[in-house]
PDB file of C-alpha atoms in Angstrom:
ATOM      1  CA  MET A 846      -0.217  -0.103   0.076  1.00 97.00           C
ATOM      2  CA  ARG A 847       2.809   2.679   0.884  1.00 97.00           C
ATOM      3  CA  GLU A 848       4.260   2.109  -2.930  1.00 97.00           C
ATOM      4  CA  THR A 849       1.405   2.112  -4.703  1.00 98.00           C
ATOM      5  CA  ILE A 850       0.339   5.851  -2.254  1.00 98.00           C
ATOM      6  CA  LEU A 851       4.251   6.848  -3.204  1.00 98.00           C
ATOM      7  CA  GLU A 852       3.547   6.810  -7.000  1.00 98.00           C
ATOM      8  CA  ILE A 853       0.298   8.145  -6.126  1.00 98.00           C
ATOM      9  CA  LEU A 854       1.473  11.271  -4.753  1.00 98.00           C
ATOM     10  CA  SER A 855       4.990  11.344  -7.197  1.00 97.00           C
ATOM     11  CA  GLY A 856       1.640  12.013 -10.130  1.00 97.00           C
ATOM     12  CA  VAL A 857       0.372  14.182  -8.609  1.00 97.00           C
ATOM     13  CA  ARG A 858       3.577  16.257  -7.439  1.00 97.00           C
ATOM     14  CA  SER A 859       7.002  14.869  -8.567  1.00 97.00           C
ATOM     15  CA  ASP A 860       8.624  17.564  -7.014  1.00 97.00           C
ATOM     16  CA  VAL A 861       8.387  17.017  -3.664  1.00 97.00           C
ATOM     17  CA  ASP A 862       9.873  13.918  -1.121  1.00 96.00           C
ATOM     18  CA  PHE A 863       7.625  12.126   0.162  1.00 97.00           C
ATOM     19  CA  GLU A 864       9.393   9.584   1.946  1.00 95.00           C
ATOM     20  CA  ASN A 865      11.310  12.067   3.818  1.00 94.00           C
ATOM     21  CA  ASN A 866       8.767  14.918   4.397  1.00 94.00           C
ATOM     22  CA  THR A 867       6.591  14.155   7.359  1.00 95.00           C
ATOM     23  CA  LYS A 868       4.955  17.937   7.167  1.00 97.00           C
ATOM     24  CA  LEU A 869       3.239  17.619   3.762  1.00 98.00           C
ATOM     25  CA  ILE A 870       0.895  20.493   4.785  1.00 97.00           C
ATOM     26  CA  ASP A 871       1.913  22.013   7.582  1.00 96.00           C
ATOM     27  CA  ASP A 872       5.258  23.697   6.042  1.00 97.00           C
ATOM     28  CA  GLY A 873       2.454  24.232   3.013  1.00 97.00           C
ATOM     29  CA  ILE A 874       3.908  21.584   0.709  1.00 97.00           C
ATOM     30  CA  LEU A 875       1.316  20.263  -0.595  1.00 97.00           C
ATOM     31  CA  GLU A 876      -1.797  22.776  -0.888  1.00 94.00           C
ATOM     32  CA  SER A 877      -5.570  22.679  -1.856  1.00 93.00           C
ATOM     33  CA  LEU A 878      -5.936  21.214  -4.797  1.00 95.00           C
ATOM     34  CA  ASP A 879      -3.466  18.949  -4.460  1.00 97.00           C
ATOM     35  CA  ILE A 880      -5.046  17.298  -1.423  1.00 96.00           C
ATOM     36  CA  VAL A 881      -7.925  16.830  -3.996  1.00 95.00           C
ATOM     37  CA  ALA A 882      -6.049  15.482  -6.301  1.00 97.00           C
ATOM     38  CA  ILE A 883      -4.453  12.666  -4.307  1.00 98.00           C
ATOM     39  CA  VAL A 884      -8.404  12.386  -2.411  1.00 97.00           C
ATOM     40  CA  GLY A 885      -9.459  11.297  -6.029  1.00 97.00           C
ATOM     41  CA  GLU A 886      -6.268   8.720  -6.994  1.00 98.00           C
ATOM     42  CA  LEU A 887      -6.804   7.155  -3.481  1.00 98.00           C
ATOM     43  CA  ASN A 888     -10.767   6.772  -4.059  1.00 97.00           C
ATOM     44  CA  ASP A 889     -10.305   4.931  -6.737  1.00 97.00           C
ATOM     45  CA  GLU A 890      -6.988   3.078  -5.865  1.00 98.00           C
ATOM     46  CA  PHE A 891      -7.985   1.038  -2.580  1.00 98.00           C
ATOM     47  CA  ASP A 892     -11.669   2.065  -3.861  1.00 97.00           C
ATOM     48  CA  VAL A 893     -12.310   3.421  -0.213  1.00 98.00           C
ATOM     49  CA  GLU A 894     -14.389   6.545   0.524  1.00 97.00           C
ATOM     50  CA  ILE A 895     -12.648   9.789   2.537  1.00 97.00           C
ATOM     51  CA  SER A 896     -15.170  12.045   3.953  1.00 93.00           C
ATOM     52  CA  VAL A 897     -15.577  15.932   4.559  1.00 93.00           C
ATOM     53  CA  GLU A 898     -14.436  14.544   8.073  1.00 95.00           C
ATOM     54  CA  ASP A 899     -11.171  13.318   6.477  1.00 96.00           C
ATOM     55  CA  LEU A 900      -9.647  15.775   5.150  1.00 95.00           C
ATOM     56  CA  LEU A 901      -7.474  17.360   8.120  1.00 96.00           C
ATOM     57  CA  PRO A 902      -4.008  18.355   7.778  1.00 95.00           C
ATOM     58  CA  GLU A 903      -2.689  15.450  10.085  1.00 96.00           C
ATOM     59  CA  ASN A 904      -3.811  12.622   7.470  1.00 98.00           C
ATOM     60  CA  PHE A 905      -1.758  13.848   4.937  1.00 98.00           C
ATOM     61  CA  ASN A 906       0.900  15.298   6.161  1.00 98.00           C
ATOM     62  CA  SER A 907       3.080  12.702   5.846  1.00 98.00           C
ATOM     63  CA  VAL A 908       2.541   9.210   3.221  1.00 98.00           C
ATOM     64  CA  ASP A 909       2.750   7.022   6.862  1.00 97.00           C
ATOM     65  CA  ALA A 910      -0.246   9.323   8.306  1.00 98.00           C
ATOM     66  CA  MET A 911      -1.824   8.534   4.611  1.00 98.00           C
ATOM     67  CA  VAL A 912      -1.114   4.589   4.942  1.00 98.00           C
ATOM     68  CA  GLU A 913      -3.179   4.835   8.428  1.00 98.00           C
ATOM     69  CA  LEU A 914      -6.255   6.439   7.177  1.00 98.00           C
ATOM     70  CA  ILE A 915      -6.478   4.477   4.227  1.00 98.00           C
ATOM     71  CA  THR A 916      -6.825   1.093   6.586  1.00 98.00           C
ATOM     72  CA  ARG A 917      -9.169   3.224   8.174  1.00 97.00           C
ATOM     73  CA  ALA A 918     -11.428   3.827   5.527  1.00 96.00           C
ATOM     74  CA  GLN A 919     -11.534   0.212   4.355  1.00 96.00           C
ATOM     75  CA  GLY A 920     -12.245  -1.345   7.776  1.00 88.00           C
TER      76      GLY A 920
END
């Protein structure tokens, strides 16, 4: 799952080092349009529905946070 998320993220923003960044939102690396694109890709790829309530900075600050978000959404 982690590798797939990294591929999605690189497709949205190839200029960002997603492996080593843990404050993607807090540091302003990802913007709202990036998040919209990422959420759409994650929903399609993992057949989940990320809700508006899940659109919190802590869920998108790192790849690990996104893995946890998808895991919860699949539950």
